[in-house]
XYZ file of C-alpha atoms in Angstrom:
414
model
C 119.171 133.759 99.919
C 120.944 136.622 101.532
C 121.830 137.036 105.167
C 121.098 140.764 104.829
C 117.763 142.519 105.037
C 117.184 145.355 102.588
C 116.920 148.470 104.746
C 114.654 151.275 103.599
C 115.716 154.893 104.184
C 114.227 156.256 107.341
C 113.484 159.541 105.624
C 113.223 161.527 108.864
C 115.670 164.272 107.910
C 118.659 165.762 109.683
C 116.957 166.231 113.038
C 115.813 162.628 113.232
C 119.260 161.421 112.148
C 120.859 163.380 114.970
C 118.420 161.819 117.416
C 119.223 158.390 116.079
C 122.954 159.040 116.372
C 122.410 159.854 120.038
C 120.319 156.713 120.498
C 122.276 154.351 118.245
C 123.469 152.358 121.222
C 119.820 151.765 122.119
C 118.968 149.942 118.867
C 119.903 146.500 120.186
C 118.209 146.922 123.575
C 115.137 148.346 121.855
C 114.908 145.422 119.459
C 115.263 142.945 122.309
C 112.437 144.666 124.192
C 110.128 144.304 121.203
C 111.392 140.792 120.475
C 110.548 139.587 123.975
C 107.224 141.438 124.164
C 108.337 143.824 126.883
C 107.800 146.980 124.812
C 104.409 146.735 123.103
C 104.199 150.523 122.620
C 106.566 153.384 121.953
C 105.719 154.859 125.348
C 106.860 151.695 127.095
C 109.969 151.614 124.919
C 110.779 155.200 125.912
C 110.447 154.376 129.604
C 112.404 151.113 129.396
C 115.297 152.685 127.503
C 115.352 155.840 129.620
C 115.526 158.114 126.555
C 113.414 160.963 125.239
C 110.270 160.339 123.190
C 111.995 161.790 120.150
C 114.981 159.465 120.484
C 112.720 156.455 121.030
C 110.811 157.438 117.913
C 114.009 157.657 115.867
C 115.177 154.273 117.179
C 111.849 152.655 116.348
C 111.901 154.208 112.875
C 115.382 152.815 112.199
C 114.360 149.345 113.306
C 111.362 149.609 111.016
C 113.608 150.717 108.160
C 115.727 147.607 108.719
C 112.601 145.515 108.218
C 112.614 144.203 111.804
C 109.581 145.840 113.422
C 106.376 147.581 112.436
C 105.259 150.856 114.030
C 101.494 151.232 114.113
C 100.837 154.976 114.230
C 97.053 154.604 114.507
C 96.294 152.237 117.377
C 92.886 152.249 118.988
C 92.734 153.687 122.481
C 91.960 151.255 125.250
C 88.506 151.516 126.783
C 88.411 154.193 129.466
C 91.872 155.561 128.630
C 92.610 159.257 128.368
C 94.992 161.163 126.146
C 96.590 160.197 122.872
C 97.357 156.471 122.638
C 100.966 155.515 122.013
C 102.184 153.986 118.777
C 102.161 150.191 118.957
C 105.331 148.230 118.196
C 105.236 144.757 116.656
C 107.743 142.475 114.997
C 107.527 142.680 111.215
C 105.409 139.792 109.970
C 107.289 139.573 106.656
C 110.706 140.317 108.132
C 113.834 138.166 108.104
C 113.981 134.737 109.724
C 116.520 132.393 111.249
C 116.921 128.819 110.062
C 116.582 126.454 113.022
C 117.209 122.720 113.156
C 116.855 120.119 115.894
C 118.244 116.590 115.998
C 117.051 114.023 118.537
C 117.112 110.277 118.983
C 113.999 109.760 116.868
C 114.657 112.151 113.997
C 115.249 115.751 113.037
C 113.256 118.806 111.994
C 113.971 122.186 110.421
C 112.052 125.440 110.738
C 112.130 129.138 109.981
C 111.702 131.354 113.037
C 111.107 135.089 113.001
C 111.503 137.686 115.700
C 109.286 137.192 118.721
C 109.934 133.441 118.599
C 107.311 132.989 115.849
C 107.681 129.797 113.833
C 107.010 130.865 110.250
C 107.367 127.466 108.580
C 108.470 123.983 109.573
C 109.262 120.704 107.887
C 107.719 117.396 108.931
C 109.819 115.467 111.423
C 112.197 113.039 109.739
C 112.391 109.775 111.681
C 115.839 108.658 110.511
C 119.103 109.784 112.094
C 122.251 108.627 110.322
C 125.318 107.616 112.300
C 127.276 110.185 110.291
C 126.486 113.634 111.728
C 127.499 115.298 108.458
C 124.692 113.487 106.603
C 122.083 114.374 109.214
C 123.080 118.017 109.496
C 123.345 118.337 105.738
C 119.819 116.973 105.312
C 118.460 119.295 108.019
C 120.085 122.380 106.475
C 118.894 121.406 102.992
C 115.338 121.048 104.320
C 115.549 124.485 105.911
C 117.054 125.994 102.764
C 114.101 124.649 100.787
C 111.754 126.436 103.211
C 113.684 129.644 102.583
C 113.379 129.224 98.838
C 109.649 128.647 99.092
C 108.988 131.591 101.398
C 111.481 134.008 99.874
C 112.418 135.332 103.316
C 115.885 136.792 104.054
C 117.885 134.725 106.551
C 119.958 136.154 109.415
C 121.734 132.890 110.260
C 121.182 129.347 111.466
C 121.016 127.553 114.813
C 121.089 123.868 115.717
C 119.849 122.045 118.837
C 121.395 118.661 119.655
C 120.805 116.177 122.526
C 124.331 116.469 123.861
C 126.494 118.758 125.892
C 128.282 121.067 123.461
C 131.734 122.257 124.473
C 132.613 125.934 124.245
C 134.241 127.366 122.251
C 135.069 124.283 120.157
C 131.476 123.199 119.478
C 132.018 119.482 120.043
C 129.151 117.112 120.894
C 130.730 115.629 123.999
C 128.153 112.982 124.928
C 125.650 112.217 122.152
C 124.604 109.148 124.163
C 121.302 108.607 122.395
C 122.682 109.090 118.905
C 125.135 106.839 117.102
C 127.481 109.769 116.600
C 131.116 109.585 117.709
C 131.945 111.228 121.016
C 133.381 114.669 120.386
C 131.855 115.062 116.926
C 132.649 118.628 115.679
C 129.007 119.533 115.184
C 129.496 123.302 115.083
C 132.121 123.042 112.356
C 130.028 120.566 110.352
C 126.854 122.613 110.724
C 128.554 125.879 109.751
C 130.074 124.220 106.675
C 126.672 122.837 105.611
C 125.121 126.283 106.100
C 127.745 127.821 103.815
C 127.326 125.025 101.266
C 123.585 125.764 101.139
C 124.337 129.343 100.100
C 123.419 131.019 103.376
C 125.595 133.949 104.375
C 124.576 134.150 108.043
C 126.545 132.446 110.831
C 125.816 128.953 112.188
C 125.470 128.202 115.903
C 124.998 124.992 117.929
C 123.739 124.357 121.459
C 122.329 121.705 123.760
C 118.614 121.162 123.142
C 117.446 121.709 126.732
C 119.636 124.795 127.110
C 117.984 126.228 124.033
C 114.508 125.229 125.200
C 115.161 127.120 128.447
C 116.371 130.183 126.547
C 113.258 130.195 124.364
C 110.914 129.709 127.316
C 112.633 132.485 129.246
C 112.216 134.963 126.407
C 108.850 133.928 125.026
C 107.142 131.317 127.205
C 106.566 130.001 130.708
C 109.884 131.333 131.997
C 109.279 134.960 131.017
C 109.887 137.272 133.946
C 111.929 134.780 135.995
C 115.309 135.930 137.229
C 116.826 132.513 137.984
C 115.048 129.899 135.878
C 115.605 126.147 136.112
C 114.406 124.025 133.211
C 114.322 120.218 133.330
C 112.995 118.189 130.441
C 112.931 114.770 128.904
C 112.301 114.577 125.202
C 112.822 111.406 123.249
C 115.572 109.851 125.403
C 117.353 110.922 128.564
C 116.894 113.953 130.838
C 118.447 117.373 130.452
C 118.584 120.553 132.491
C 119.388 124.213 132.001
C 119.718 127.327 134.113
C 119.069 130.921 133.051
C 120.625 133.503 135.376
C 119.725 137.178 134.939
C 118.532 136.502 131.410
C 121.574 134.533 130.255
C 122.173 130.820 129.962
C 124.586 129.486 132.550
C 126.729 127.020 130.634
C 129.712 126.810 132.957
C 133.387 127.271 132.120
C 133.273 125.136 128.960
C 129.610 124.651 128.112
C 129.024 121.555 130.240
C 127.014 122.877 133.204
C 123.672 121.419 134.352
C 124.098 117.813 133.229
C 121.225 116.993 135.558
C 120.502 113.676 133.854
C 123.329 112.124 135.799
C 122.036 112.942 139.249
C 121.557 109.671 141.137
C 117.929 109.361 142.241
C 117.794 105.594 142.768
C 121.080 103.977 143.861
C 119.714 100.499 143.149
C 118.125 101.538 139.866
C 118.770 100.949 136.206
C 122.295 100.978 134.746
C 123.025 104.299 133.065
C 124.916 104.887 129.849
C 127.449 106.926 131.794
C 128.527 103.835 133.769
C 126.679 104.718 136.959
C 123.309 103.420 138.155
C 119.946 105.000 138.918
C 120.599 108.312 137.167
C 117.685 110.615 136.399
C 118.541 110.013 132.736
C 117.326 106.404 132.892
C 114.841 106.682 135.755
C 112.603 109.477 134.434
C 112.564 109.417 130.636
C 109.955 107.985 128.204
C 111.640 104.587 127.978
C 111.662 104.335 131.777
C 107.910 104.973 131.887
C 107.119 102.420 129.198
C 109.349 99.853 130.894
C 107.876 100.460 134.352
C 104.373 100.104 132.904
C 105.302 96.836 131.231
C 104.854 98.234 127.729
C 107.326 97.392 125.000
C 108.076 100.380 122.725
C 106.173 100.064 119.469
C 107.366 100.809 115.929
C 104.891 103.651 115.404
C 105.669 107.073 116.792
C 108.521 108.299 118.961
C 109.144 107.103 122.498
C 107.982 110.512 123.748
C 104.733 110.250 121.814
C 104.100 106.715 123.077
C 104.782 107.707 126.697
C 102.573 110.801 126.485
C 99.744 108.785 124.930
C 100.065 106.128 127.614
C 99.491 108.699 130.361
C 96.824 110.547 128.415
C 94.790 107.485 127.504
C 95.458 104.936 130.253
C 96.272 106.867 133.430
C 93.328 105.177 135.103
C 95.064 101.802 134.739
C 96.624 101.008 138.158
C 99.837 99.717 136.567
C 100.253 102.829 134.428
C 99.458 105.107 137.354
C 101.976 103.323 139.569
C 104.643 103.623 136.882
C 103.906 107.336 136.449
C 103.989 107.937 140.198
C 107.374 106.236 140.414
C 108.723 108.572 137.742
C 107.178 111.580 139.481
C 108.877 110.610 142.741
C 112.270 110.146 141.046
C 111.888 113.454 139.234
C 110.859 115.181 142.457
C 113.980 113.903 144.225
C 116.168 115.296 141.470
C 114.377 118.640 141.428
C 114.628 118.972 145.213
C 118.388 118.481 145.073
C 118.671 121.101 142.361
C 116.524 123.530 144.354
C 118.815 123.113 147.364
C 121.875 123.909 145.238
C 120.563 126.552 142.842
C 117.684 128.284 144.671
C 115.793 129.180 141.462
C 112.719 131.388 141.540
C 110.904 129.204 138.998
C 111.074 125.684 137.586
C 109.685 124.772 134.190
C 109.286 121.224 132.910
C 109.250 120.019 129.320
C 108.567 116.895 127.317
C 107.262 113.936 129.309
C 107.903 115.824 132.546
C 105.309 118.387 131.498
C 102.844 115.539 130.987
C 103.656 114.087 134.408
C 103.138 117.507 136.006
C 99.760 117.852 134.318
C 98.751 114.331 135.381
C 99.512 114.797 139.096
C 100.750 118.300 139.964
C 100.139 117.958 143.695
C 102.288 114.840 144.029
C 105.292 116.341 142.245
C 105.113 119.628 144.124
C 104.778 117.771 147.435
C 107.890 115.671 146.758
C 109.915 118.760 145.903
C 108.628 120.651 148.957
C 109.289 117.755 151.333
C 112.816 117.108 150.080
C 114.100 120.644 149.509
C 115.463 122.850 152.258
C 113.304 125.848 151.372
C 110.245 123.959 150.193
C 108.151 124.221 153.341
C 108.785 127.918 153.935
C 108.480 129.111 150.332
C 107.820 126.629 147.573
C 109.305 127.208 144.150
C 106.653 127.570 141.418
C 106.742 124.559 139.088
C 105.201 125.209 135.685
C 104.882 123.430 132.363
C 106.831 124.689 129.364
C 104.400 126.533 127.111
C 106.058 126.725 123.685
C 105.688 124.209 120.914
C 109.093 123.197 119.523
C 110.908 125.277 122.133
C 114.320 123.805 121.268
C 113.834 124.936 117.670
C 112.853 128.409 118.851
C 115.912 128.443 121.118
C 118.176 127.399 118.250
C 116.842 130.358 116.304
C 117.590 132.619 119.283
C 121.289 131.796 118.815
C 121.109 133.005 115.238
C 119.120 136.101 116.185
C 121.520 137.120 118.967
C 124.024 139.017 116.748
C 121.074 141.009 115.364
C 119.809 141.724 118.868
C 123.315 142.799 119.891
C 123.858 145.192 116.972
C 121.115 145.434 114.342
C 122.984 147.867 112.131
C 126.164 145.807 112.035
C 124.192 142.629 111.324
C 121.715 143.967 108.776
C 122.797 147.442 107.714
C 124.435 148.402 104.418
C 127.802 146.749 103.775
């Protein structure tokens, strides 16, 4: 399995090559525009890049030769349109993929993700997480490598999402509170070594799962078009947050920004793993809902699945509704504080928080509006995350980034 795509000669002659040389610096920006759906046609690509039609054509042809996009020269004209329709640009359906893996408190999963955030193949979720991170990451990479063997797709690299803050540049899992891993486990080093051992030549990257979910949603989902995007989510255990500023994740000076799970939203509340009390992490996650509703977690299914099913199937039960409303109020308090500090133009919610928003959107939005400084004069839109497996898609975005930065360097002839 090679980390290189097999480029085909563009075959456009000397004139086209000269145009491409002039537009070579536009290859990365052009690919990102197609990748994020912002350049569906060559005409839009020309306008977005600020180049001539000829240069845009040469750039698109080179990206097609690299096996990254497909140029449809015979699109149908839209009803009522005039003039010649522009060539359509799409990501190549059989192009290269990134190997993505996600580890959480209730298991792990691997997937192959192509350009455009498309999940090409995925493994079933494994419900066992070993206390040795090397065993877990090795199993996840092996599962992804098997997908690559079965599909025969070239691989550009690998990305991993973990439920912990990940220090930069060291790549240490600083607080894997809901895993039995040691604090400061060198997950980036372990993951990269397992990627090499599996025979993959692309690089390996690691990031916090909610950070990566926010990145994926910003590029391909509910956060598309936002300038300053706040994402808050609870998956299987705990609560995480992420901030995208001007299209880039804000991770702070060492990768530890937006640890929103340790905002205090109930001073007299449950003890938190961090040593404090009443943190969002333990007041608004699936276990908190099950506990507040008087339901002991069962052996079947993850905590997230059990909490979602409880709201979906028994929201009419007064005890369940009261428990859900308590979580909504705690979550709203935390979001209001974040709005006051960050002033985002959009909030997206994932995991159980998405389910709570769907169950009672007016209550959550009212809490945020009442408690935030700007809420009454201009409420912040609060939306549900829209991508399935967004942390996996975000992990793949890490692996795709070097290709988006410089397609020729990443995939061109050695």
